[in-house]
Backbone as numpy.savetxt, mean C-alpha at the origin, in Angstrom:
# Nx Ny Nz CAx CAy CAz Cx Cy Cz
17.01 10.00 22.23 15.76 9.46 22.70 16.00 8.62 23.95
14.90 8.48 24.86 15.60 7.58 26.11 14.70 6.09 25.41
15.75 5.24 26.14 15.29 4.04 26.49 13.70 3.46 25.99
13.21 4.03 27.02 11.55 4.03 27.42 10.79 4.34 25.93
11.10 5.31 24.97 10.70 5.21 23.71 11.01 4.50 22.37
12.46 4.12 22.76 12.48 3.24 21.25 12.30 1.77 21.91
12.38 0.77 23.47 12.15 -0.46 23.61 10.22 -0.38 22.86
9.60 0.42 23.17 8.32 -0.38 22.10 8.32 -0.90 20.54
9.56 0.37 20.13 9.60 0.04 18.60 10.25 -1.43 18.29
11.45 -1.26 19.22 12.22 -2.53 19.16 11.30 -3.58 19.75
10.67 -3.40 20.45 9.59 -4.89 20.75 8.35 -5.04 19.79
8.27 -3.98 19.03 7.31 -4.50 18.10 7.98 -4.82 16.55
8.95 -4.51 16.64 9.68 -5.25 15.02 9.78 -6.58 15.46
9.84 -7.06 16.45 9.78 -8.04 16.70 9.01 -9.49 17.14
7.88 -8.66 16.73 6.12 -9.36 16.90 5.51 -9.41 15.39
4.85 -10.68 15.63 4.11 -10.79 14.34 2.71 -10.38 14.41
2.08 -10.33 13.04 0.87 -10.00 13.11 -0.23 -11.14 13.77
-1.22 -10.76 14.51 -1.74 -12.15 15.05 -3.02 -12.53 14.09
-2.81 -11.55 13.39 -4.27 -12.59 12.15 -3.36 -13.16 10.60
-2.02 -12.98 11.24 -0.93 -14.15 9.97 0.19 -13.93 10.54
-0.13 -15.64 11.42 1.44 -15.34 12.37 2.45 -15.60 11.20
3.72 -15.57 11.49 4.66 -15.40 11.24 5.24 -14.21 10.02
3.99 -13.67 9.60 4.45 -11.96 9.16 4.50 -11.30 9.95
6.07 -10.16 10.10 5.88 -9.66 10.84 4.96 -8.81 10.71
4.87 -7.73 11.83 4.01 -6.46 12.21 4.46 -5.42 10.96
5.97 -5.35 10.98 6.62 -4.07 10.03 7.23 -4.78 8.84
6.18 -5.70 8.14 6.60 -6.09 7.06 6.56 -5.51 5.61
6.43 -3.82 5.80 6.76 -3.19 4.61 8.25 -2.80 4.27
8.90 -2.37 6.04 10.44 -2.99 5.97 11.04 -4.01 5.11
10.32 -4.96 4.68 10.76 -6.33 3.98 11.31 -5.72 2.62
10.84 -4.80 1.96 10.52 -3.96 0.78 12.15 -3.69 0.91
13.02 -3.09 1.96 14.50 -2.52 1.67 15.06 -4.09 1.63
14.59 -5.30 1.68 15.90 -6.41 1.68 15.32 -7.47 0.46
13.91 -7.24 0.64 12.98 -8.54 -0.46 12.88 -8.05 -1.98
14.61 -8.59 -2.55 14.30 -7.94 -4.32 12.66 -7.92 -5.25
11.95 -8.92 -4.57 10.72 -9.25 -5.40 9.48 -8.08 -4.65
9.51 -7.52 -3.80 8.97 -6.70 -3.28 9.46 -5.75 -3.49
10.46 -5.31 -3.82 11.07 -3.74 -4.32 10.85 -3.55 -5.87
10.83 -4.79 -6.79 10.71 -4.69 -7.91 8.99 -4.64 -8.25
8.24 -5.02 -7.00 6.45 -5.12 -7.17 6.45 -3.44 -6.72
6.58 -3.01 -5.91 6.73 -1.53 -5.21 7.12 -0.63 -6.34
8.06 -0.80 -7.13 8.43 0.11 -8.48 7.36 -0.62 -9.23
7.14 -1.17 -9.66 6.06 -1.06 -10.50 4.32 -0.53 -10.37
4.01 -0.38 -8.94 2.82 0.13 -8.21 3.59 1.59 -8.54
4.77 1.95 -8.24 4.58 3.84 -7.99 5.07 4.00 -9.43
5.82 3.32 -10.39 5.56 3.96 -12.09 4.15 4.20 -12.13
3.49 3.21 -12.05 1.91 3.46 -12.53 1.16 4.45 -11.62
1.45 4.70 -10.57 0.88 5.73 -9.87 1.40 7.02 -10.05
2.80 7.31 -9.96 3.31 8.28 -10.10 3.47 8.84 -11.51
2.89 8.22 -12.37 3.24 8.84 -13.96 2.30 9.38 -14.58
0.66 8.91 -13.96 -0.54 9.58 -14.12 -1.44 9.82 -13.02
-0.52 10.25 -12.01 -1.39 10.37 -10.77 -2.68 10.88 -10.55
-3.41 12.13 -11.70 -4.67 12.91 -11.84 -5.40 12.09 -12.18
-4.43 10.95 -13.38 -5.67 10.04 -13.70 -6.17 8.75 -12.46
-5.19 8.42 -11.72 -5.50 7.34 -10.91 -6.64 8.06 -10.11
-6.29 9.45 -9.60 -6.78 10.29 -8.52 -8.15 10.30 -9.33
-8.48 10.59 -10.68 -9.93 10.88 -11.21 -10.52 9.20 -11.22
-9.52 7.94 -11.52 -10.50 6.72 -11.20 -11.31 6.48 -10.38
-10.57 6.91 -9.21 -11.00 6.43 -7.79 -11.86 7.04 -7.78
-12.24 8.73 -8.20 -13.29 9.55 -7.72 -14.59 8.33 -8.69
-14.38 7.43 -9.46 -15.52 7.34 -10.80 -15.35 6.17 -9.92
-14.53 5.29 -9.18 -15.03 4.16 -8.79 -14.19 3.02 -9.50
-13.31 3.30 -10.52 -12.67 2.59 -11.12 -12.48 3.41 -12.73
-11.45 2.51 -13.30 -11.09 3.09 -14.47 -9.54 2.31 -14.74
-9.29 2.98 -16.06 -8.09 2.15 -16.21 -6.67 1.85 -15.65
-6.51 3.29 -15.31 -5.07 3.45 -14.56 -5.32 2.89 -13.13
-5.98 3.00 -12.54 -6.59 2.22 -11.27 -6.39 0.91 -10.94
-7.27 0.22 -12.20 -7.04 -0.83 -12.93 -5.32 -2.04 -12.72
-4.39 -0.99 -13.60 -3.58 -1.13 -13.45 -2.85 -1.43 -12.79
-2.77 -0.33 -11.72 -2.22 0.11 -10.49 -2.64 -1.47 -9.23
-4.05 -1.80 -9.41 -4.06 -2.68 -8.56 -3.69 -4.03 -9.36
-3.41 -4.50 -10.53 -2.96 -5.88 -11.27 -1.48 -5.30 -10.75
-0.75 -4.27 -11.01 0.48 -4.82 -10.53 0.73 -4.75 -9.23
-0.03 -4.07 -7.75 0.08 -4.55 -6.38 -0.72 -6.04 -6.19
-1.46 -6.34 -7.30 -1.96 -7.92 -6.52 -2.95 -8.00 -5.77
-3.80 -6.86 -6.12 -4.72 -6.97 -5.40 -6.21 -7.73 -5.57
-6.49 -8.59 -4.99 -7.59 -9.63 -5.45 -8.66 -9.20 -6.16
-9.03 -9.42 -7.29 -10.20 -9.44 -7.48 -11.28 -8.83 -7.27
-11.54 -10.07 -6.01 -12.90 -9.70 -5.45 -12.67 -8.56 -4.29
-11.16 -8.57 -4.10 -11.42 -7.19 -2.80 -11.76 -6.24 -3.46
-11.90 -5.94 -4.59 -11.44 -4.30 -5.71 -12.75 -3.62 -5.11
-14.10 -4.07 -5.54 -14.92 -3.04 -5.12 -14.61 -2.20 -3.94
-14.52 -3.61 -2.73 -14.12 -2.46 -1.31 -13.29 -1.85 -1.04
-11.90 -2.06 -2.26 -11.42 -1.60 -2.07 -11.09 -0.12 -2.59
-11.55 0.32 -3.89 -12.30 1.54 -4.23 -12.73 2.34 -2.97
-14.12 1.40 -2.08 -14.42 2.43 -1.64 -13.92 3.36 -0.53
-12.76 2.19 -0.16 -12.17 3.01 0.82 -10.56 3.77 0.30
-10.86 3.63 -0.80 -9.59 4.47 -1.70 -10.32 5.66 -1.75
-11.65 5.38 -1.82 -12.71 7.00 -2.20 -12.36 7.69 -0.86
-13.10 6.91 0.73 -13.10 7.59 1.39 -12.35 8.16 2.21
-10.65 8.03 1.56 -9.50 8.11 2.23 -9.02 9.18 1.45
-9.73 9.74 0.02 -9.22 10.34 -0.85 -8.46 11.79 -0.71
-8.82 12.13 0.40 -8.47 13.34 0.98 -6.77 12.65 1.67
-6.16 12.04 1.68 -5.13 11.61 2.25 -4.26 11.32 1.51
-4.67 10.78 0.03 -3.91 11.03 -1.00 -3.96 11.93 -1.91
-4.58 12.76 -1.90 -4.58 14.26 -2.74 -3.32 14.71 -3.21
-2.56 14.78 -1.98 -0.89 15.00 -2.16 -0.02 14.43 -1.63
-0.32 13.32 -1.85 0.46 12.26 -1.48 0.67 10.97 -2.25
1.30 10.63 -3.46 1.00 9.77 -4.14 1.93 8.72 -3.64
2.46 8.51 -2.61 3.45 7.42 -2.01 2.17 6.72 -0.82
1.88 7.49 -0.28 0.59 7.11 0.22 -0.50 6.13 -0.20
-0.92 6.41 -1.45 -1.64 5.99 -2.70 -0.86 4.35 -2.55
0.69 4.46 -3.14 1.01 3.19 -3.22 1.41 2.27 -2.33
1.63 3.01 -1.02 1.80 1.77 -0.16 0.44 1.37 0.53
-0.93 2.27 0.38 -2.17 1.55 0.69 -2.46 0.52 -0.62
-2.11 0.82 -1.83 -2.51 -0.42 -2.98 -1.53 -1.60 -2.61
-0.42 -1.37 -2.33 0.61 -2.41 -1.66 0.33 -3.18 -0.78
-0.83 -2.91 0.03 -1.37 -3.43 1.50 -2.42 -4.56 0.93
-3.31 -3.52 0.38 -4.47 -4.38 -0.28 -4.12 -5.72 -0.97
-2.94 -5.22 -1.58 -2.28 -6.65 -2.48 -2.17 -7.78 -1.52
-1.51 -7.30 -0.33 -0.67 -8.49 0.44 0.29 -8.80 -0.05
Protein backbone atom coordinates (compact mmCIF):
# COMPACT_ATOMS: atom_id res chain seq x y z
CA UNK A 1 0.00 0.00 0.00
CA UNK A 2 1.60 3.52 -0.46
CA UNK A 3 2.05 5.93 2.15
CA UNK A 4 -0.89 8.21 1.13
CA UNK A 5 -3.41 5.32 2.20
CA UNK A 6 -2.56 3.94 5.44
CA UNK A 7 -1.26 7.83 7.03
CA UNK A 8 -5.33 8.39 7.34
CA UNK A 9 -5.75 5.15 9.17
CA UNK A 10 -2.76 5.87 11.27
CA UNK A 11 -4.06 9.45 11.92
CA UNK A 12 -7.28 8.37 12.83
CA UNK A 13 -6.35 5.62 15.51
CA UNK A 14 -5.11 8.33 16.81
CA UNK A 15 -8.08 10.80 17.29
CA UNK A 16 -10.73 10.70 19.66
CA UNK A 17 -14.26 10.79 19.30
CA UNK A 18 -15.43 14.51 19.58
CA UNK A 19 -18.84 13.82 21.27
CA UNK A 20 -16.54 11.74 24.22
CA UNK A 21 -13.22 13.06 24.11
CA UNK A 22 -10.82 10.91 25.23
CA UNK A 23 -12.44 7.60 23.62
CA UNK A 24 -10.82 6.84 20.98
CA UNK A 25 -12.41 6.79 17.37
CA UNK A 26 -11.39 2.78 17.03
CA UNK A 27 -12.35 1.86 20.36
CA UNK A 28 -13.71 -1.57 19.45
CA UNK A 29 -9.88 -2.33 18.98
CA UNK A 30 -9.91 -1.97 22.86
CA UNK A 31 -11.86 -5.45 22.76
CA UNK A 32 -8.16 -7.37 21.61
CA UNK A 33 -6.29 -5.76 24.93
CA UNK A 34 -9.47 -4.78 27.50
CA UNK A 35 -10.03 -8.41 29.39
CA UNK A 36 -13.47 -6.85 30.61
CA UNK A 37 -14.53 -6.06 27.10
CA UNK A 38 -13.57 -9.38 25.58
CA UNK A 39 -15.27 -11.19 28.36
CA UNK A 40 -18.68 -8.58 27.73
CA UNK A 41 -18.17 -9.37 23.74
CA UNK A 42 -18.30 -13.33 24.52
CA UNK A 43 -21.08 -13.05 26.31
CA UNK A 44 -23.19 -10.71 23.61
CA UNK A 45 -22.12 -13.42 20.72
CA UNK A 46 -23.00 -16.79 23.11
CA UNK A 47 -26.36 -15.23 23.29
CA UNK A 48 -26.52 -14.20 19.79
CA UNK A 49 -24.85 -16.87 18.18
CA UNK A 50 -26.64 -19.86 19.94
CA UNK A 51 -30.19 -18.75 18.94
CA UNK A 52 -29.66 -16.48 16.26
CA UNK A 53 -33.44 -17.25 14.40
CA UNK A 54 -34.66 -16.48 17.66
CA UNK A 55 -32.90 -13.08 18.25
CA UNK A 56 -33.49 -12.53 14.33
CA UNK A 57 -37.53 -13.37 14.99
CA UNK A 58 -37.37 -10.76 18.27
CA UNK A 59 -36.33 -7.99 16.49
CA UNK A 60 -38.84 -8.71 13.63
CA UNK A 61 -41.78 -8.64 16.89
CA UNK A 62 -39.99 -5.65 18.37
CA UNK A 63 -38.62 -7.42 21.28
CA UNK A 64 -38.72 -10.73 23.01
CA UNK A 65 -36.64 -12.72 25.16
CA UNK A 66 -33.45 -13.61 23.55
CA UNK A 67 -33.21 -9.96 22.46
CA UNK A 68 -33.83 -9.18 25.82
CA UNK A 69 -30.92 -10.89 26.81
CA UNK A 70 -28.65 -10.11 24.28
CA UNK A 71 -29.03 -6.37 25.19
CA UNK A 72 -28.69 -6.94 29.48
CA UNK A 73 -25.48 -8.51 28.64
CA UNK A 74 -24.11 -5.59 25.99
CA UNK A 75 -25.46 -2.89 28.53
CA UNK A 76 -27.59 -1.44 26.76
CA UNK A 77 -29.75 1.27 28.56
CA UNK A 78 -32.96 0.88 29.23
CA UNK A 79 -34.47 3.62 27.92
CA UNK A 80 -32.42 3.41 24.57
CA UNK A 81 -34.14 -0.25 23.91
CA UNK A 82 -37.18 0.96 22.09
CA UNK A 83 -34.94 2.95 19.54
CA UNK A 84 -33.00 0.76 19.63
CA UNK A 85 -35.20 -2.16 18.22
CA UNK A 86 -36.13 0.07 15.74
CA UNK A 87 -33.17 0.49 14.15
CA UNK A 88 -32.17 -3.23 14.76
CA UNK A 89 -35.57 -3.66 12.58
CA UNK A 90 -34.48 -1.32 10.00
CA UNK A 91 -31.00 -2.59 9.57
CA UNK A 92 -32.42 -6.12 9.56
CA UNK A 93 -31.44 -6.87 6.19
CA UNK A 94 -27.65 -6.46 7.29
CA UNK A 95 -27.85 -8.93 9.79
CA UNK A 96 -29.70 -11.69 8.09
CA UNK A 97 -26.28 -13.30 7.64
CA UNK A 98 -24.35 -11.86 9.64
CA UNK A 99 -24.61 -12.55 13.25
CA UNK A 100 -21.15 -10.79 14.24
CA UNK A 101 -22.70 -7.81 12.84
CA UNK A 102 -25.75 -8.24 15.14
CA UNK A 103 -23.17 -8.17 18.04
CA UNK A 104 -20.94 -5.57 17.53
CA UNK A 105 -24.08 -3.12 16.70
CA UNK A 106 -25.63 -4.43 20.37
CA UNK A 107 -21.97 -3.73 21.61
CA UNK A 108 -22.23 -0.08 20.36
CA UNK A 109 -25.60 0.57 21.76
CA UNK A 110 -24.23 -0.64 25.14
CA UNK A 111 -21.26 1.75 25.16
Amino acid sequence: MRPALILPLILAACTTDPTNPGVPVFAPLAVLTDPALAQKRGQVEIIVKSDYDAIRRDIGAGGGPVLTAAMDAAGVPYQDRPTRVIQLQANSGLYAANPSALVTALLVYGG
